XYZ file of C-alpha atoms in Angstrom:
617
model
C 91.168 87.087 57.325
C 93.579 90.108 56.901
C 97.470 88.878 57.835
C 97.776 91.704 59.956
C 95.443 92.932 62.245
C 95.988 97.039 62.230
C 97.418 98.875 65.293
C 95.191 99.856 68.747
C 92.349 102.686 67.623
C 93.205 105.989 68.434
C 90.985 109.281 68.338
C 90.684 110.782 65.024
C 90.323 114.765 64.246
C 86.335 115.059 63.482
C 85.816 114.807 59.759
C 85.952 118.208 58.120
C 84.863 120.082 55.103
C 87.354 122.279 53.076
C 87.292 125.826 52.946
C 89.357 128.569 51.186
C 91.375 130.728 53.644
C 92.689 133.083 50.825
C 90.748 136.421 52.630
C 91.568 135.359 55.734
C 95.079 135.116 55.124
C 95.016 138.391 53.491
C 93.171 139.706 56.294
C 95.662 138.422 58.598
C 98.618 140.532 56.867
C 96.647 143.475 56.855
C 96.549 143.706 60.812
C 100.400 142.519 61.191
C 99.480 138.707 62.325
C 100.220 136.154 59.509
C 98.962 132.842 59.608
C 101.708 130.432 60.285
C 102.268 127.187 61.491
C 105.686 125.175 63.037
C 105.483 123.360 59.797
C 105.199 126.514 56.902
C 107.503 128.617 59.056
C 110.344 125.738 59.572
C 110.275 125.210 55.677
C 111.400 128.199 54.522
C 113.829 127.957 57.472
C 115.247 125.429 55.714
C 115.192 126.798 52.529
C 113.419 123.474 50.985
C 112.495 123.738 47.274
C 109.702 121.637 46.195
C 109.641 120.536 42.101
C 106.375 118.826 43.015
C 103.634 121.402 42.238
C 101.435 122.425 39.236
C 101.492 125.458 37.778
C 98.649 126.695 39.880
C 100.484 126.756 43.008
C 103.821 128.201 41.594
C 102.788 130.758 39.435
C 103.156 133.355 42.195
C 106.409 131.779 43.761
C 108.472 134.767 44.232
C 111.568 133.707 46.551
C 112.439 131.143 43.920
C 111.938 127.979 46.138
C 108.554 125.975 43.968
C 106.044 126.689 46.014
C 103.783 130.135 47.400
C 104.837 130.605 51.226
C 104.525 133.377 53.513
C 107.516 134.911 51.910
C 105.455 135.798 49.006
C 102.950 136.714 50.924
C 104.489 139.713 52.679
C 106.084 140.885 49.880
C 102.620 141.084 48.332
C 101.498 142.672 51.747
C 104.247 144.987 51.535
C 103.668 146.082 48.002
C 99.816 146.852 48.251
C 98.722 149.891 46.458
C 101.899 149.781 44.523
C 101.721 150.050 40.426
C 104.200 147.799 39.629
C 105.431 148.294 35.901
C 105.886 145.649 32.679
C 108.709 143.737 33.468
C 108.623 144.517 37.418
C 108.962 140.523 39.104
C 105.955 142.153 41.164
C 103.920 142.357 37.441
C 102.968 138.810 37.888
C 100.851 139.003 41.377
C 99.009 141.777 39.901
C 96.412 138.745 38.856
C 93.469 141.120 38.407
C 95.576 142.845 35.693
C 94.062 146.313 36.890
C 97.623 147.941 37.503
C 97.484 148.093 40.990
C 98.586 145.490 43.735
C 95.611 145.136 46.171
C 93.947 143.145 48.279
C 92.109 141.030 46.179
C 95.801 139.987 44.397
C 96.551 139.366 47.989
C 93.931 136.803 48.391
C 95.046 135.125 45.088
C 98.152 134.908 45.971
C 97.548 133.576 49.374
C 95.119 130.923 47.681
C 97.837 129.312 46.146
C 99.304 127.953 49.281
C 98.987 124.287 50.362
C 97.373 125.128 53.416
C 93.471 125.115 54.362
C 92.632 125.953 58.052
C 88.958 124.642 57.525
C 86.666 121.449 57.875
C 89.108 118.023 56.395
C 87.186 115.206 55.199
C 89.094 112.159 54.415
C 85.969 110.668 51.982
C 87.521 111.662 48.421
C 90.546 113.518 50.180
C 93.485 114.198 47.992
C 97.283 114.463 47.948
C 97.150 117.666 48.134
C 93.951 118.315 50.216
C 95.587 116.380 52.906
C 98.906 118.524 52.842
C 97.117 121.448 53.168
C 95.103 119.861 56.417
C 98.323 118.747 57.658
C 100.428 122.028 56.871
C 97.865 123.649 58.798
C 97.908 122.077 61.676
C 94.085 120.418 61.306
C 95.176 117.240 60.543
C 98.112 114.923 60.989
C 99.737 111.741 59.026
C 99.185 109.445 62.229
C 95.375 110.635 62.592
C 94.764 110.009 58.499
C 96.762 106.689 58.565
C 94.610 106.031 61.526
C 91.788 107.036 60.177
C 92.392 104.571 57.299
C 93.179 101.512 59.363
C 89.677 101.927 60.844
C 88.214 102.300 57.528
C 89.879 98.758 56.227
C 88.585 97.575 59.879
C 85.390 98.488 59.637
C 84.648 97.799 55.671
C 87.003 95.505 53.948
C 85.826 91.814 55.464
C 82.167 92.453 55.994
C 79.370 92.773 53.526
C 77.833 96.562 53.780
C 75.607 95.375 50.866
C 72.462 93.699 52.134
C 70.968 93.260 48.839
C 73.251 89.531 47.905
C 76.400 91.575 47.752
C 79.737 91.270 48.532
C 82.741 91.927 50.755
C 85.280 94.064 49.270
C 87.505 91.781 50.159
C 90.600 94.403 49.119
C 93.309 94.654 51.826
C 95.541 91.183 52.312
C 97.413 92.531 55.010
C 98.262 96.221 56.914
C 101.272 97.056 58.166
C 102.371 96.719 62.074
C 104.963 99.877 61.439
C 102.511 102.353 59.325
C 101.779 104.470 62.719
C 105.544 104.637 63.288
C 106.176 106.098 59.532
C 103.323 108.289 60.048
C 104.699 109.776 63.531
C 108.185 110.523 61.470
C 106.303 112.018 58.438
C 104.739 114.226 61.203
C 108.109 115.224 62.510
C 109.531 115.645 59.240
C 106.800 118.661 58.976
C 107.638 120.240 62.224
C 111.314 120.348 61.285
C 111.318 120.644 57.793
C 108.034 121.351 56.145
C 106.277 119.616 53.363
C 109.326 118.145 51.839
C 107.032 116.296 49.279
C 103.648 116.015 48.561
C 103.538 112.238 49.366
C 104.952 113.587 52.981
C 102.506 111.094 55.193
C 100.089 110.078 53.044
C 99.171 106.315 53.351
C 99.395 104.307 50.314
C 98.296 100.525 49.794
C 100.474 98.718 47.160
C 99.264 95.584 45.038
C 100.337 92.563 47.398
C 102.921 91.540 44.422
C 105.428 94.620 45.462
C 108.198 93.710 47.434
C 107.726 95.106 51.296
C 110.225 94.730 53.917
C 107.855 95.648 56.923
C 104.916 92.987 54.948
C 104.765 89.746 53.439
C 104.935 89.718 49.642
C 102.090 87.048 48.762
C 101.413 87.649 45.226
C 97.970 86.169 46.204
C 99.018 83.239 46.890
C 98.452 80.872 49.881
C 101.585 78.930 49.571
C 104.418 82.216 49.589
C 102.021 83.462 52.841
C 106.030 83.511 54.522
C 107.415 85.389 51.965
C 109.717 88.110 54.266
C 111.767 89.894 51.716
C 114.593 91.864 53.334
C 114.135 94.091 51.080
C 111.613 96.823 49.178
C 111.005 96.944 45.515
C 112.763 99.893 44.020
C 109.390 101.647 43.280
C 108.363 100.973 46.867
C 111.720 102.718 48.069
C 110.822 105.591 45.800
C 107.753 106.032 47.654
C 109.402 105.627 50.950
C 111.800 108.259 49.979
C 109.536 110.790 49.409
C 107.969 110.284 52.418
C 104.852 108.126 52.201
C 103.382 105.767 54.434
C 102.991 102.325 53.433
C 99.715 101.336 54.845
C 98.651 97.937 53.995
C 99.363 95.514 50.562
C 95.728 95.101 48.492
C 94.537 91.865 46.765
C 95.298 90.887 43.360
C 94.100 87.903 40.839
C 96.963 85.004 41.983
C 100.318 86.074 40.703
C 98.399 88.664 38.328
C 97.058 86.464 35.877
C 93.068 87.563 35.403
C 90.887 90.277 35.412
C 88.863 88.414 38.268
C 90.805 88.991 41.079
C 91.022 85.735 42.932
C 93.310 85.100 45.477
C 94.293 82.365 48.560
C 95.693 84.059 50.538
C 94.888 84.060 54.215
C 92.456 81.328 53.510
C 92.142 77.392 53.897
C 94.041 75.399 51.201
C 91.147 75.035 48.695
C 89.857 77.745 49.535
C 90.007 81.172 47.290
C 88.654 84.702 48.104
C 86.936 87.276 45.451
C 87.224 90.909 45.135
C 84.391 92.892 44.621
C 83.899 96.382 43.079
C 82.429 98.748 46.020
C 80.038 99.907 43.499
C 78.224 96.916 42.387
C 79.673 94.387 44.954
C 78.201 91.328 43.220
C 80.371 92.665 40.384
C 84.644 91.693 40.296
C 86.473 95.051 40.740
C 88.615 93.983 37.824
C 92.305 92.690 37.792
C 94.730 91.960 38.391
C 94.570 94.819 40.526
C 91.154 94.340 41.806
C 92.370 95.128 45.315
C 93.801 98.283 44.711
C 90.852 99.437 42.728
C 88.310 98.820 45.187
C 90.471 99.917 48.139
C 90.952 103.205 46.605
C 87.604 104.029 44.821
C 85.975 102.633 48.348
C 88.239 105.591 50.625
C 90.738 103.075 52.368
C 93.897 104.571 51.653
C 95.275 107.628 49.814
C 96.654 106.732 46.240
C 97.181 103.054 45.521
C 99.626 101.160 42.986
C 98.956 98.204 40.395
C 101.253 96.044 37.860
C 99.680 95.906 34.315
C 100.944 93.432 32.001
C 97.744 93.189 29.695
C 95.361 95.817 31.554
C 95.755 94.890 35.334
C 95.834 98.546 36.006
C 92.811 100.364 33.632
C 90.607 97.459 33.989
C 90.143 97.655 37.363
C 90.900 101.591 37.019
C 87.868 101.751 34.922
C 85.666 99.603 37.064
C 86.003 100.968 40.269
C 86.130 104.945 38.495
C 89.940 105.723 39.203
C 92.633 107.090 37.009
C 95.402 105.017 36.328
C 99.082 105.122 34.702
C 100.291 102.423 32.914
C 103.830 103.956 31.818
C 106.106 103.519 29.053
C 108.559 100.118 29.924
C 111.465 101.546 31.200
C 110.088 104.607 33.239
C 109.599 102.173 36.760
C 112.423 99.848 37.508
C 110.463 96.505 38.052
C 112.902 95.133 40.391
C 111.366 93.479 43.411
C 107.884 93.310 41.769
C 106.873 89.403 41.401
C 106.863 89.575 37.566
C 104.226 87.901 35.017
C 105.841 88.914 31.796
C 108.485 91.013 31.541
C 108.450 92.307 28.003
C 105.560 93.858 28.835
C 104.829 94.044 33.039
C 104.759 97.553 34.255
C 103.727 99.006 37.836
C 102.187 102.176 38.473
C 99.476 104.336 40.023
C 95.814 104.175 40.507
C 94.271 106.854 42.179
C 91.422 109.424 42.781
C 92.426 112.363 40.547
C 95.005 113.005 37.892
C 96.974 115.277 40.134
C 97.814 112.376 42.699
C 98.178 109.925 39.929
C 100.786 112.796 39.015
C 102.167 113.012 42.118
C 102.358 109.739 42.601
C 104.385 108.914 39.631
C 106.814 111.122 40.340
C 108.238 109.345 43.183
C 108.548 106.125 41.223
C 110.858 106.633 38.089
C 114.437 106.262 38.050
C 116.969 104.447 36.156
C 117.944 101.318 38.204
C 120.986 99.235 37.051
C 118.834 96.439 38.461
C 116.188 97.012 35.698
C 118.152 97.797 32.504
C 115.074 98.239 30.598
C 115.138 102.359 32.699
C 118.154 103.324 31.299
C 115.811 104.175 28.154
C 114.395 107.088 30.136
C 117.973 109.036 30.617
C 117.089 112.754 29.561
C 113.158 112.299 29.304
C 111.797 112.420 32.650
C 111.110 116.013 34.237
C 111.068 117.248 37.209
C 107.988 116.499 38.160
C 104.843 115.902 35.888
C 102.297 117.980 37.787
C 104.024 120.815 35.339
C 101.949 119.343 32.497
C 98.502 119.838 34.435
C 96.809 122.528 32.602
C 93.338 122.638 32.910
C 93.901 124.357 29.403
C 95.820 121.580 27.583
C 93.583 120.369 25.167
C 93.353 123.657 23.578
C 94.940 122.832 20.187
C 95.371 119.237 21.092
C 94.748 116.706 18.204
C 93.928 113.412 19.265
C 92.730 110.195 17.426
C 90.390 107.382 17.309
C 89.712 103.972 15.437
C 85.734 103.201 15.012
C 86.460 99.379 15.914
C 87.503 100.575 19.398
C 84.526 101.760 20.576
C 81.655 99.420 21.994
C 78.366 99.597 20.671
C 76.500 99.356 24.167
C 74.353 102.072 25.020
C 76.791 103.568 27.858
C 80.141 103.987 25.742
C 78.433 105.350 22.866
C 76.561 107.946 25.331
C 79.521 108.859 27.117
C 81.594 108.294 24.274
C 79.788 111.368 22.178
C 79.226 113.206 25.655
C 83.406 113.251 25.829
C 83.648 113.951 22.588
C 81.811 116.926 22.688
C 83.899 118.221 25.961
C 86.790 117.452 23.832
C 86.389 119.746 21.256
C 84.404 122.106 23.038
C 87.664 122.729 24.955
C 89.574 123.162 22.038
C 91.249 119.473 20.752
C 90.668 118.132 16.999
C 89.276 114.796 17.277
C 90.240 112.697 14.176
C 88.568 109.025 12.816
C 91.400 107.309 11.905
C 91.961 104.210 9.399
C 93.266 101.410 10.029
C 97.162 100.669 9.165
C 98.635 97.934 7.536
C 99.379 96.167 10.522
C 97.350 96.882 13.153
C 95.871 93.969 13.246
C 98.425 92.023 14.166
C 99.599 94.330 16.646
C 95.814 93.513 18.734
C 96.053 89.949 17.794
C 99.341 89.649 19.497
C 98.953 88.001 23.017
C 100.490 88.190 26.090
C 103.592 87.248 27.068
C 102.397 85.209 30.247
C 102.444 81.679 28.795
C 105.906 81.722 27.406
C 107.766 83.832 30.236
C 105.989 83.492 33.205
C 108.358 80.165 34.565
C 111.160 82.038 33.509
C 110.835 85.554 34.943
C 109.186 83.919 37.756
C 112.420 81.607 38.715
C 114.977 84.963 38.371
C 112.415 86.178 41.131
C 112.659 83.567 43.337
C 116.546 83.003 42.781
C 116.857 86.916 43.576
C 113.862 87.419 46.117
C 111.775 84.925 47.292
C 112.422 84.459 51.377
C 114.639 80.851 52.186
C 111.680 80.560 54.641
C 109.336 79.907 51.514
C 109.561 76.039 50.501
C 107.551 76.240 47.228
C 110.411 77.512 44.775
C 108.787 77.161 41.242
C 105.808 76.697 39.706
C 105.598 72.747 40.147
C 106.078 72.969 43.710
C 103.666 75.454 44.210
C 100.783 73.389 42.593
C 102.341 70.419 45.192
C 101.485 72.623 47.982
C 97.640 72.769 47.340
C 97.294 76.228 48.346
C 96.824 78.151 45.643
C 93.590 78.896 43.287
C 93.313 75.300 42.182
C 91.092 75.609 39.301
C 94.392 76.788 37.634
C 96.381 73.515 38.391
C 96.838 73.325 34.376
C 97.299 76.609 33.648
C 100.382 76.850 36.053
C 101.630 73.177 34.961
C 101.420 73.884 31.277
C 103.570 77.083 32.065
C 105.991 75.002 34.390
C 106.638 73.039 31.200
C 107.868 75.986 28.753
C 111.447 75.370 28.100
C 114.100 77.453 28.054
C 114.176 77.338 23.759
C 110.303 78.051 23.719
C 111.028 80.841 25.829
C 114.107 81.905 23.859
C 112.346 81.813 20.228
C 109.565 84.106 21.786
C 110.995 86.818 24.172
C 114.422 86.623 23.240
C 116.542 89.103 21.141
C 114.803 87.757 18.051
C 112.164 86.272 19.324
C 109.227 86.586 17.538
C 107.048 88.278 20.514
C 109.829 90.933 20.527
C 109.815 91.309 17.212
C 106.419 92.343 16.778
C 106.730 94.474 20.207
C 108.990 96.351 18.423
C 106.986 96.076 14.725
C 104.136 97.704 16.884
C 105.682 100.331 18.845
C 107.118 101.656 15.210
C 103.875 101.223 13.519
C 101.800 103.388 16.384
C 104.480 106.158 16.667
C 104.259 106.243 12.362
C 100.255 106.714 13.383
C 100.995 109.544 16.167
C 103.718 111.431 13.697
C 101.632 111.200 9.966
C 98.769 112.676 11.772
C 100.354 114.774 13.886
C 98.420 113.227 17.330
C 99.131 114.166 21.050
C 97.463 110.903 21.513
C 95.133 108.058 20.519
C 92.137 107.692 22.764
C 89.968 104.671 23.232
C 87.260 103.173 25.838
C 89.366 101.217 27.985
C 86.166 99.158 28.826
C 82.303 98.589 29.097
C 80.459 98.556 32.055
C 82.036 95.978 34.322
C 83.860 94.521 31.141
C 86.745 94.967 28.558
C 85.885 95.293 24.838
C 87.592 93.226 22.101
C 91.565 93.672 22.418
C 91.375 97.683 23.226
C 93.889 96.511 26.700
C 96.644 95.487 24.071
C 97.728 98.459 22.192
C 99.758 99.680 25.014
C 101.277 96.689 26.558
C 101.692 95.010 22.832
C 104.185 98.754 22.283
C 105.459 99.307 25.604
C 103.851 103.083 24.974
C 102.525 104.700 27.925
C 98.254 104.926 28.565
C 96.144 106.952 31.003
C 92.972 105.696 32.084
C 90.560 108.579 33.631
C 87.006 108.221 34.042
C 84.677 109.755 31.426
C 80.912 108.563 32.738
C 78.368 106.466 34.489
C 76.091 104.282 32.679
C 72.500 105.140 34.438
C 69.511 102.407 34.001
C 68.150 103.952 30.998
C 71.117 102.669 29.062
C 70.058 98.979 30.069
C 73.748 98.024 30.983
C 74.457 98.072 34.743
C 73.718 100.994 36.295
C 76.154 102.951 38.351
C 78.690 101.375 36.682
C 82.157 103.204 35.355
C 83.395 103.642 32.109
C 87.060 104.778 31.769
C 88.477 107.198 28.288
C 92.246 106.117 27.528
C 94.605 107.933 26.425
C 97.824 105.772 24.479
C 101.074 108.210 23.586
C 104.321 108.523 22.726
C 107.078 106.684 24.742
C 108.296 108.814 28.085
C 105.501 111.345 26.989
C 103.167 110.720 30.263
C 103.259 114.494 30.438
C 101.220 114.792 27.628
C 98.745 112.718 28.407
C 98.680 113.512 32.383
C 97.997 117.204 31.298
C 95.203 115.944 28.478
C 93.243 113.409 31.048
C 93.752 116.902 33.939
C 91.968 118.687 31.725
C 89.335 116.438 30.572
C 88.833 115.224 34.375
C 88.489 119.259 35.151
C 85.752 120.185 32.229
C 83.874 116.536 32.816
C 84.305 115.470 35.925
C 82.779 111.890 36.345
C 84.144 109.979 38.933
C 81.835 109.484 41.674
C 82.372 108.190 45.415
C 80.391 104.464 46.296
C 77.740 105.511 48.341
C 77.835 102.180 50.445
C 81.472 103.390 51.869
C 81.033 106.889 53.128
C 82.028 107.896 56.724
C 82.121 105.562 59.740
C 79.655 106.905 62.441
């Protein structure tokens, strides 16, 4: 069962299609009534100045606050049939580059704005799509969060499948207080405008984030009590800019497998599965399996995972999703129930690059709770939308090594097909060899055995609810609720002492050692050959491929995981199912990559919606 049960139905706007309104808007200048709604008008009342767009929506910003309004838009009105000379501000609207402002500049202009009077459909719906719905009026945050609610309802517990498949099994628990967040997001808008482009948009976090308004389960049966009094600094992020926390998604207990098993909200003994909504006899991956299929499958906005050794891309690449394993340091950790903190990570998993974008942006911050963040002073920007150029691998020069590449029919189809887009939109794709070294950088494994009790205890000392009795590992295996199959697996780690634990993760440990051995090692390989990045499969279909999930987590550098193809049944694999391109770079350089995986996911677009989770009736 879900913890939670979500709110009392209420009506939803009919599902609509989106529609450009550029010529209508222009249209509407021409005869002296502009377009406007409480919400557009109210923000440039208030002067707000938004460092959340792309490019594409603040190339024609005028008026100098981020974003196209209908400032901009009567001062293009006004200047029609001008000829506006080199170096005139007005220069840049003539888009057309005929030397004339007209009406057709007008409708470019006016198509930059996040607004879209026409049909909204929340199957597939964006960040962005849904501020432009809600900006004008067609939607609101309480009808999508709604809208959502009935979606987890209606899909996550019951099997859709009819063919020996399974429920998705995604969503742990929704929250009592979403509706309320969404009804002051919606007045936020009517006062203010779109203060952010997370303003109302419901978001499902992995259940091992720290809620206030939810329990904090990590999948397990026995911490079903566990009321934090407070949010995990990423989740306050989020809350700050305005989303709405909808619901907490399954994960593999306490984040340990790719499987996704969890007791929660079951019998002791007991154990739930998650399933991918694409092949639902197939896992969705871990340890993030819930997120994955709650996002691919439509049941919330933009989701977030924890990665320690591919918890986010595996089940990003299984369920068709891009996802943002960042550099340590970018996202405080605090109030995230840890598996390894030398190399545990949270971040995004979502539908397109641009909300992945978005999405990050909310979440980074030095936190003197997480002293790993002060790395980042000086290297985050503004926002990293700025890097989404559908244009940015023009010149880009990005590696490979053979032995990362499956040999299944799939990845080596999609693997030449993305190739091919590669350089056919301008990037140099080197073969590279091998470095002294690299082996051992793959061949080193996760931290999880030696630093689970340990990180695990500081959370409970600085976390865990008093109303939880099972306070470390041994007296969680005493309570029987958990996935018991790993009785040994948690005992043997409830046995690591604190001088195992020091001789591997400590200052001169050897796991930190070679952390630190292989973050120098790949930044030598990025700088000798001059890369933007290093790109890899970051799995087969429904599977991972030798050690490819270690490179990042094994040098703390930041990945990208966007989806690069299908495998169909003539490649004899499992048809339907995703395969994910990743993209490893420098440290605090997820600009680079966001902009390379943009403009990849804009020449080849590949990810596809489940067809057994479209609309309710």
């Amino acid at each position: 069962m879900i913890l939670s049960s979500a709110p009392e139905k209420t009506s939803m706007t009919p599902s609509r299609q989106r529609r450009t309104i550029a010529l209508t808007a222009g249209a509407a200048l021409l005869s002296g009534a502009f377009l406007t709604t409480p919400a557009l008008a109210d923000s440039e009342t208030a002067g707000s100045a938004p460092a959340f767009l792309a490019p594409f929506f603040t190339e024609f910003d005028l008026t100098g606050n981020g974003s196209v309004s209908s400032e901009e838009l009567q001062i293009v009105s006004d200047a029609l049939g001008s000829t506006p000379e080199a170096g005139d501000e007005l220069a840049v609207v003539d888009t057309d580059g005929d030397g004339v402002i007209s009406i057709s500049d007008l409708a470019e202009v006016a198509s930059r704005m996040v607004y879209d009077d026409g049909d909204f459909d929340i199957i597939e719906a964006s960040a962005l799509s849904m501020q432009a719905a809600m900006n004008a009026g067609v939607t609101t945050s309480v009808e999508l969060t709604q809208a959502y609610l009935d979606r987890i309802e209606a899909y996550d517990r019951s099997v859709i499948d009819d063919n020996g498949g399974r429920a998705l099994n995604s969503i742990i628990t929704t929250s009592e207080v979403a509706l309320e967040a969404a009804e002051e997001a919606d007045r936020i808008r009517a006062e203010e405008g779109m203060t952010s482009a997370l303003l109302g948009v419901p978001v499902a976090l992995k259940d091992n984030y720290n809620t206030a308004d939810m329990p904090t389960t990590a999948g397990c049966g026995c911490w079903e009590d566990n009321h934090t009094t407070s949010d995990a600094a990423m989740v306050s992020g989020l809350r700050d800019a305005g989303a709405v926390i909808l619901a907490k998604a399954s994960l593999d207990e306490f984040a340990f497998g790719f499987s996704s098993e969890f007791s929660v909200g079951v019998d002791a003994g007991d154990t739930l599965l998650v399933a991918s909504p694409y092949v639902t006899t197939r896992t969705a991956g871990g340890s993030s399996g819930g997120t994955g299929a709650a996002i691919a499958a439509n049941l919330a906005g933009i989701g977030f995972g924890t990665d320690t050794g591919g918890s986010i891309r595996v089940p990003s690449s299984y369920n068709q999703l891009v996802g943002i394993r960042p550099t340590i340091g970018l996202s405080s950790r605090d109030g995230i129930v840890p598996l390894a903190l030398s190399q545990d990570t949270g971040g995004p998993m979502a539908r397109t690059v641009m909300d992945a974008a978005l999405a990050l942006d909310a979440t980074t911050g030095i936190d003197p709770a997480d002293q790993v963040t002060n790395a980042q002073a000086g290297l985050v920007p503004d926002s990293y939308t700025q890097s989404l150029d559908a244009n940015a691998l023009e010149g880009a020069r990005i590696g490979y090594f053979a032995s990362m590449l499956p040999q299944n029919a799939t990845n080596q189809r999609v693997w030449q097909e993305t190739v091919q887009t590669l350089e056919a939109q301008g990037a140099t794709v080197v073969e590279l060899a091998e470095p002294a070294g690299f082996g051992a950088v793959l061949a080193e494994p996760s931290g999880s055995t030696a630093e689970f009790r340990h990180d695990l205890d500081a959370y409970i000392a600085a976390h865990l609810s008093p109303d939880v009795a099972a306070r470390s590992l041994n007296d969680i295996v005493e309570t029987g609720h958990f996935v018991t199959s790993r009785q040994r697996t948690y005992e043997q780690r409830a046995a690591i002492t604190a001088e195992q634990y020091e001789a591997w993760a400590g200052e001169n440990g050897s796991h930190t050692l070679q952390l630190a051995a292989g973050k120098t090692l790949l930044h030598e390989v990025l700088n000798t050959h001059e890369l933007d990045a290093i790109a890899y499969p970051s799995g087969t279909p429904y599977g991972t491929h030798a050690w490819n999930m270690r490179l990042s987590p094994n040098t703390g550098m930041p990945a990208v995981t966007v989806p690069m193809g299908v495998a169909t049944a003539e490649d004899g694999t499992i048809d339907g199912a995703g395969v994910n391109l990743e993209l490893l770079g420098r440290d605090f350089d997820e600009g680079t990559l966001l902009g390379l995986a943009y403009a990849l996911e804009q020449a080849q677009p590949a990810r596809t919606a489940p067809e057994l989770y479209g609309p309710l009736g």
